Amino acid sequence: MGSWRELGAHFSTAVVLAGGVLVGAVNIYVAASLLPTAVADIGGERLYAWNMTAFLVAQVVATMFVSRALARLGNAAAYYLGFGVFAAGSVVCAVSPAMPVLLAGRGVQGLGAGLLTGLGFAVIHSALPQHLWARGSALISAMFGVGNLVGPALGGLFAQFGSWRAAFVVLAVAAVVIAALVPRALPRSERSGAEAPVPTFALVAVVAAVGAVSIAGILTNVVGMAAFIVLGFGFVVAFLLVEKRAAVRVLPAETYESGSPLRWIYLTIMCLAAGVSVESFLPLFGQHLGGLPPAAAGFFSAALSFGWSAGQIVSSSARRVRLLCLAGPTLLAAAFVVLALLQKENASVLAWLVVLLAGGAGIGIAMPHLSVAAMASGQQAAAAIATVLTMATAFGASIAGLLVNLGAPSMVTSARFLLTGFAVVAAAGILTTAAAGVGARRAAARTDLPPSPRDRAPSGSSTDPE
């Protein structure tokens, strides 16, 4: 297991990989903070919710082109493309005269952010030695939490002074600055020379699924919302059934092999990442149930992500990796159950904060090791992590909206429905983690070899004493 100091010897590489994920993560929360000011300036209130939809759908699409970009362009040129597209989208947002143009800019931003996020996970496989994969994965995944901390603050600062366009300019400049490090961080000549076909059906099915659940998230009618969520899951099922037999896939062929642990690793990542969706409603509960002012309530939306980031940094050097992968969803599920029980009028918000940090740590102690377990299956498996994370975010956000609406008009009931529902999702991660371990042992038995990191189980590294 490599050290943080050793990762520091690859400083430029770490900055490019983590920075690419960070600009996309910050962009999500910056835009959320700026939109009320932007609407007051250019109008388009009826299209308000589609800003996130356009971004998420484009991001999912782009993650599916990561392997193709790497095959045709190589590491360095693929990163230039990602940063360039993101910067161009940011500029379009900055100069938007009307909401439809802003939506177009958000879509272009999503394409760049999705490509950068996918590249971050995929290029770790070739840009860093294997013993630094856990460190690199922890650093990259922590950027999602950092984005949740920096994004609202940056967006709120620019919105306070009415300069929402300047915030997008800052994002464009940041992308250009990080791109300038690419020549030092990554070699230009790494190309496979093989043409990576586009998985057309998978692309359509995933876009339809994300689009359906995104529409569900902005509906107020519970029946309509539930119908679109069912439709979204239907597209996911169709995606899995067809891709299993397709010649060109988004997920590695190994995902669909009998006894393979990879499918369970992906599902565990989704169960953990979806839990962050509760953050969108925590400020609302903090104000109405905890009596907090808006500024203070906003900090609760960052507590879970902060725990995630801190947990990843601390646990990336841990040895008992399989135990951590089981403990992660267990801790997250327990935190949501406890938090649901704490929901009442005039609640103690200090207790909420402690529980949220613990729940976020549950995500953090497992996520980097699950990512490394997937990376051991190759570059395509590593790139698919970004697709899995993005889909978990889209589905989680819509399910969160449905649960909150089901509990309305009681704020306490809404909070309990939301937290209990995601406790069940997190608990499912315990089962998928256990299934991944069983799959790895079966795969090892078929080859008469002892389990190892190459077996893709969430045992993480060769130093795992288990």
XYZ file of C-alpha atoms in Angstrom:
466
model
C 0.000 0.000 0.000
C 1.573 3.272 -1.131
C 1.728 6.381 1.027
C 0.357 9.878 0.463
C 3.945 11.088 0.193
C 4.553 8.631 -2.608
C 1.421 9.854 -4.372
C 2.875 13.347 -3.990
C 5.700 12.261 -6.272
C 3.000 12.062 -8.957
C 1.714 15.544 -8.091
C 0.859 16.732 -11.601
C -0.954 13.496 -12.385
C -2.945 13.701 -9.150
C -3.916 17.328 -9.837
C -5.156 16.555 -13.347
C -7.102 13.434 -12.333
C -8.641 15.004 -9.225
C -9.054 18.458 -10.786
C -11.066 17.083 -13.687
C -13.557 15.525 -11.281
C -13.557 18.597 -9.032
C -14.552 21.143 -11.696
C -17.573 19.015 -12.570
C -18.541 18.475 -8.928
C -18.204 22.165 -8.072
C -20.232 23.068 -11.150
C -23.275 21.141 -9.895
C -23.508 23.093 -6.665
C -22.402 26.433 -8.102
C -25.222 26.282 -10.641
C -27.783 25.385 -7.974
C -26.782 28.451 -5.967
C -26.747 30.766 -8.994
C -29.970 29.765 -10.728
C -32.356 31.992 -8.737
C -30.197 35.024 -9.608
C -29.885 33.921 -13.235
C -33.659 33.469 -13.580
C -34.240 36.944 -12.184
C -31.879 38.278 -14.869
C -32.770 36.327 -18.014
C -36.113 34.716 -17.141
C -37.066 31.104 -17.881
C -38.514 30.113 -14.518
C -40.556 27.327 -16.130
C -37.315 25.707 -17.317
C -35.631 26.020 -13.927
C -35.543 22.318 -13.057
C -34.246 21.313 -16.493
C -30.851 22.819 -15.717
C -29.967 19.788 -13.606
C -31.677 17.391 -16.029
C -29.676 18.701 -19.010
C -26.435 18.447 -17.068
C -27.030 14.918 -15.688
C -28.225 13.411 -18.967
C -25.240 14.855 -20.852
C -22.895 13.658 -18.119
C -24.181 10.082 -18.344
C -23.806 10.127 -22.140
C -20.221 11.365 -21.938
C -19.123 8.703 -19.441
C -20.042 6.091 -22.032
C -17.572 7.548 -24.536
C -14.539 7.460 -22.244
C -13.099 4.211 -23.598
C -13.594 5.410 -27.178
C -11.864 8.727 -26.446
C -8.899 6.965 -24.857
C -8.605 4.478 -27.719
C -8.650 7.143 -30.437
C -6.888 10.040 -28.700
C -4.772 8.694 -25.872
C -4.717 9.953 -22.293
C -3.454 13.494 -22.842
C -5.576 14.385 -25.869
C -8.690 12.906 -24.244
C -8.136 15.175 -21.257
C -7.659 18.187 -23.528
C -10.995 17.348 -25.124
C -12.728 17.014 -21.741
C -11.385 20.278 -20.326
C -12.004 22.077 -23.618
C -15.647 20.982 -23.852
C -16.267 21.875 -20.204
C -14.672 25.306 -20.629
C -16.692 25.953 -23.813
C -19.925 25.041 -22.029
C -19.029 27.344 -19.142
C -18.453 30.223 -21.560
C -21.843 29.581 -23.199
C -23.460 29.718 -19.750
C -21.623 32.951 -18.940
C -22.860 34.781 -22.049
C -26.397 33.307 -22.122
C -29.022 35.903 -23.066
C -31.942 33.554 -22.334
C -32.688 30.314 -20.476
C -32.667 28.018 -23.572
C -29.087 29.108 -24.268
C -28.162 28.515 -20.627
C -29.646 25.013 -20.893
C -27.527 24.349 -23.981
C -24.448 25.501 -22.079
C -25.331 23.239 -19.160
C -25.600 20.312 -21.551
C -22.157 21.040 -23.002
C -20.772 21.378 -19.480
C -22.275 17.982 -18.661
C -20.526 16.394 -21.645
C -17.178 17.765 -20.501
C -17.755 16.892 -16.837
C -18.841 13.334 -17.675
C -15.782 12.773 -19.834
C -13.460 14.175 -17.155
C -15.066 12.087 -14.414
C -14.786 8.906 -16.455
C -11.202 9.691 -17.422
C -10.297 10.245 -13.782
C -11.175 6.667 -12.856
C -10.003 5.111 -16.131
C -6.586 6.761 -16.306
C -5.659 5.826 -12.721
C -5.289 2.336 -14.126
C -2.408 3.366 -16.397
C -1.100 6.638 -14.930
C -0.380 5.389 -11.403
C 1.286 2.184 -10.148
C -1.147 -0.375 -8.770
C -0.118 0.103 -5.159
C -1.268 3.748 -5.424
C -4.689 2.985 -6.910
C -6.429 3.128 -3.516
C -4.806 6.495 -2.717
C -5.621 7.896 -6.130
C -9.192 6.609 -6.022
C -9.685 8.093 -2.550
C -8.390 11.460 -3.737
C -10.614 11.492 -6.824
C -13.747 10.339 -4.999
C -13.121 12.913 -2.272
C -13.533 15.619 -4.910
C -17.292 14.995 -4.923
C -17.386 15.974 -1.254
C -15.060 18.915 -1.792
C -17.336 20.102 -4.594
C -20.265 20.044 -2.189
C -18.302 22.252 0.203
C -16.804 24.700 -2.289
C -19.670 24.868 -4.793
C -22.393 26.416 -2.599
C -19.924 28.875 -1.065
C -18.598 29.994 -4.448
C -22.060 30.202 -5.987
C -23.476 32.042 -2.994
C -20.622 34.564 -3.082
C -21.186 35.440 -6.738
C -24.974 35.431 -6.322
C -24.664 37.787 -3.355
C -23.063 40.391 -5.612
C -25.324 39.622 -8.577
C -22.405 38.356 -10.712
C -23.698 34.931 -11.656
C -22.008 35.079 -15.074
C -18.599 35.596 -13.480
C -18.913 32.276 -11.636
C -19.069 30.398 -14.951
C -16.065 32.380 -16.186
C -14.131 31.222 -13.112
C -15.030 27.599 -13.888
C -13.826 28.008 -17.489
C -10.539 29.529 -16.339
C -10.034 26.750 -13.778
C -10.506 24.128 -16.512
C -7.932 25.833 -18.741
C -5.403 26.133 -15.894
C -5.670 22.444 -14.976
C -5.467 21.466 -18.647
C -2.121 23.288 -18.832
C -0.692 20.630 -16.473
C -1.644 17.739 -18.774
C 1.678 17.634 -20.725
C 3.590 17.111 -17.480
C 1.048 14.748 -15.976
C 0.248 12.384 -18.841
C 2.117 11.160 -21.920
C 0.635 12.080 -25.288
C 1.395 8.823 -27.072
C -0.733 6.341 -25.095
C -3.201 4.992 -27.656
C -4.514 1.492 -28.004
C -4.897 1.852 -31.765
C -8.173 -0.076 -31.580
C -11.485 1.459 -32.576
C -13.940 1.502 -29.674
C -17.479 1.151 -31.085
C -20.337 3.207 -29.637
C -22.890 1.106 -27.666
C -25.876 2.728 -29.394
C -28.716 0.873 -27.687
C -27.107 1.212 -24.269
C -26.661 4.927 -24.887
C -30.338 5.388 -25.780
C -31.551 3.227 -22.882
C -29.433 4.973 -20.270
C -30.385 8.439 -21.514
C -34.057 7.420 -21.465
C -33.715 5.997 -17.953
C -31.968 9.068 -16.562
C -34.384 11.342 -18.401
C -37.398 9.498 -16.977
C -36.216 9.634 -13.374
C -35.136 13.262 -13.797
C -38.637 14.162 -14.993
C -40.045 12.237 -12.033
C -37.960 14.369 -9.721
C -39.583 17.613 -10.883
C -43.204 16.409 -10.852
C -45.530 17.248 -7.972
C -48.131 14.594 -8.742
C -47.187 11.444 -6.830
C -48.806 9.081 -9.332
C -47.018 10.706 -12.259
C -43.743 10.682 -10.378
C -44.066 7.001 -9.548
C -44.965 6.198 -13.160
C -41.856 7.892 -14.506
C -39.641 6.167 -11.921
C -41.096 2.786 -12.942
C -40.496 3.750 -16.580
C -36.910 4.665 -15.731
C -36.270 1.345 -14.026
C -37.882 -0.377 -17.015
C -35.312 1.216 -19.290
C -32.570 0.053 -16.922
C -33.856 -3.526 -17.090
C -34.000 -3.312 -20.885
C -30.457 -1.938 -20.905
C -29.182 -4.869 -18.828
C -31.039 -7.556 -20.785
C -29.878 -6.327 -24.187
C -26.350 -5.400 -23.177
C -25.785 -8.856 -21.719
C -26.022 -10.238 -25.257
C -24.570 -7.275 -27.134
C -21.205 -7.297 -28.862
C -20.526 -3.708 -27.758
C -21.098 -2.966 -24.075
C -20.870 -0.108 -21.586
C -20.022 -2.413 -18.694
C -17.341 -5.088 -19.079
C -18.448 -8.520 -20.297
C -17.294 -9.909 -16.960
C -20.177 -8.051 -15.284
C -22.616 -10.523 -16.798
C -20.631 -13.706 -16.193
C -22.044 -16.189 -13.708
C -20.311 -15.872 -10.352
C -18.509 -12.661 -11.260
C -18.137 -10.241 -8.321
C -17.992 -7.178 -10.593
C -21.770 -6.734 -10.857
C -22.057 -6.720 -7.065
C -19.214 -4.235 -6.736
C -21.030 -1.835 -9.069
C -24.306 -2.295 -7.181
C -22.595 -1.593 -3.860
C -21.095 1.601 -5.270
C -24.590 2.652 -6.387
C -26.135 1.896 -2.975
C -23.517 4.038 -1.245
C -23.453 6.928 -3.729
C -27.260 7.196 -3.855
C -27.274 7.987 -0.145
C -25.847 11.439 -0.817
C -29.178 12.362 -2.431
C -30.652 13.120 1.005
C -28.409 16.197 1.179
C -30.748 18.212 -1.035
C -33.452 18.168 1.645
C -31.351 18.496 4.805
C -31.347 22.337 4.777
C -35.158 22.240 4.488
C -35.444 19.964 7.518
C -32.884 22.014 9.419
C -34.912 25.198 8.973
C -38.371 23.764 9.668
C -37.589 21.158 12.313
C -34.388 22.497 13.853
C -35.202 26.200 13.723
C -31.936 27.075 11.973
C -31.441 30.176 9.821
C -30.918 29.438 6.096
C -27.149 29.990 6.200
C -26.614 27.566 9.078
C -29.047 25.001 7.653
C -27.027 25.006 4.441
C -24.063 23.480 6.243
C -26.060 20.306 6.823
C -26.115 19.667 3.095
C -22.327 19.360 3.231
C -21.987 17.216 6.375
C -22.525 13.888 4.637
C -20.089 14.739 1.843
C -17.515 16.006 4.320
C -17.705 12.707 6.201
C -17.354 10.899 2.849
C -14.220 12.849 1.934
C -12.621 12.484 5.367
C -13.435 8.778 5.535
C -11.805 8.121 2.171
C -8.603 9.931 3.006
C -8.242 8.150 6.352
C -9.220 4.642 5.218
C -7.273 4.455 1.961
C -4.279 2.964 3.786
C -6.333 0.450 5.796
C -5.440 -3.234 5.606
C -8.704 -5.018 6.497
C -10.354 -3.936 3.292
C -13.133 -6.529 3.091
C -14.238 -5.568 6.585
C -14.351 -1.896 5.602
C -16.420 -2.678 2.503
C -19.005 -4.365 4.721
C -18.813 -1.738 7.445
C -19.413 1.132 4.986
C -23.041 0.403 4.004
C -23.740 -0.860 7.525
C -22.651 2.442 9.059
C -24.554 4.476 6.454
C -27.773 2.489 6.972
C -27.486 2.781 10.754
C -26.888 6.531 10.504
C -30.021 7.027 8.405
C -32.107 4.961 10.841
C -30.864 6.976 13.818
C -31.393 10.241 11.965
C -34.962 9.215 11.072
C -35.672 8.600 14.760
C -34.298 12.049 15.644
C -36.737 13.841 13.326
C -39.257 15.846 15.339
C -40.319 19.423 15.931
C -37.639 21.503 17.707
C -35.089 18.736 17.161
C -31.482 18.819 18.365
C -29.576 19.608 15.188
C -26.194 19.064 16.850
C -27.025 15.372 17.113
C -27.951 15.409 13.416
C -24.530 16.743 12.528
C -22.697 13.965 14.383
C -24.852 11.271 12.778
C -24.439 12.739 9.280
C -20.663 12.851 9.610
C -20.682 9.195 10.716
C -22.907 8.210 7.797
C -20.670 10.015 5.330
C -17.659 8.264 6.819
C -19.428 4.981 6.050
C -19.416 5.885 2.361
C -15.809 7.010 2.540
C -14.305 3.958 4.212
C -15.697 1.628 1.528
C -15.774 3.609 -1.722
C -12.043 3.773 -2.625
C -11.568 0.055 -2.064
C -14.640 -0.809 -4.122
C -13.282 1.405 -6.899
C -9.908 -0.333 -6.783
C -11.637 -3.730 -6.906
C -13.421 -2.653 -10.099
C -10.246 -1.153 -11.591
C -8.504 -4.498 -11.279
C -10.757 -5.745 -14.095
C -9.233 -3.314 -16.565
C -9.677 0.142 -18.058
C -13.248 -0.380 -19.257
C -14.323 -1.475 -15.779
C -12.606 1.573 -14.298
C -14.263 3.960 -16.763
C -17.670 2.412 -16.034
C -17.398 3.565 -12.399
C -18.250 7.098 -13.538
C -21.360 5.852 -15.374
C -22.448 3.937 -12.280
C -21.909 6.951 -10.011
C -23.780 9.294 -12.338
C -26.746 6.952 -12.651
C -26.843 6.528 -8.863
C -26.995 10.317 -8.495
C -29.834 10.693 -11.009
C -31.922 7.841 -9.628
C -31.223 8.820 -6.029
C -32.333 12.418 -6.563
C -35.641 11.363 -8.091
C -36.358 8.734 -5.438
C -35.592 11.309 -2.749
C -38.143 13.699 -4.253
C -40.758 10.935 -4.381
C -40.241 9.965 -0.721
C -40.430 13.559 0.476
C -43.631 14.165 -1.479
C -45.170 10.982 -0.102
C -44.728 12.321 3.430
C -46.190 15.751 2.691
C -47.621 17.914 4.127
C -46.005 16.784 7.398
C -42.331 17.793 7.445
C -41.533 15.183 10.118
C -43.154 12.413 8.083
C -41.371 13.529 4.921
C -38.016 13.450 6.713
C -38.668 10.010 8.150
C -39.820 8.592 4.816
C -36.717 9.952 3.097
C -34.215 8.706 5.653
C -35.858 5.313 6.178
C -36.053 4.744 2.421
C -32.364 5.426 1.930
C -31.515 3.327 4.983
C -33.050 0.404 3.068
C -30.998 1.298 -0.026
C -27.794 1.437 2.062
C -28.651 -1.856 3.763
C -28.944 -3.474 0.334
C -25.265 -2.565 -0.054
C -24.444 -4.986 2.772
C -25.954 -7.843 0.771
C -24.235 -6.865 -2.489
C -20.873 -6.591 -0.738
C -21.287 -10.080 0.709
C -22.303 -11.370 -2.731
C -19.161 -9.842 -4.258
C -17.015 -11.769 -1.799
C -18.803 -15.035 -2.596
C -18.396 -14.392 -6.323
C -14.675 -13.783 -5.935
C -14.179 -17.027 -4.042
C -16.086 -18.961 -6.709
C -14.040 -17.347 -9.472
C -10.834 -18.234 -7.629
C -12.007 -21.812 -7.163
C -12.631 -22.203 -10.899
C -9.018 -21.263 -11.616
C -7.551 -23.140 -8.635
C -5.992 -19.895 -7.436
C -6.314 -18.171 -4.057
C -8.362 -14.939 -3.976
C -6.337 -11.878 -4.845
C -6.927 -8.292 -6.026
C -7.032 -9.601 -9.578
C -10.128 -11.604 -8.622
C -11.933 -8.236 -8.459
C -13.386 -8.867 -5.009
C -13.624 -5.956 -2.594
C -10.612 -7.282 -0.718
C -8.674 -4.497 -2.336
C -4.966 -5.210 -2.027
C -2.461 -7.970 -1.671
C -1.749 -6.802 1.852
C -5.275 -7.653 3.004
C -4.763 -10.213 5.829
C -8.173 -11.680 5.157
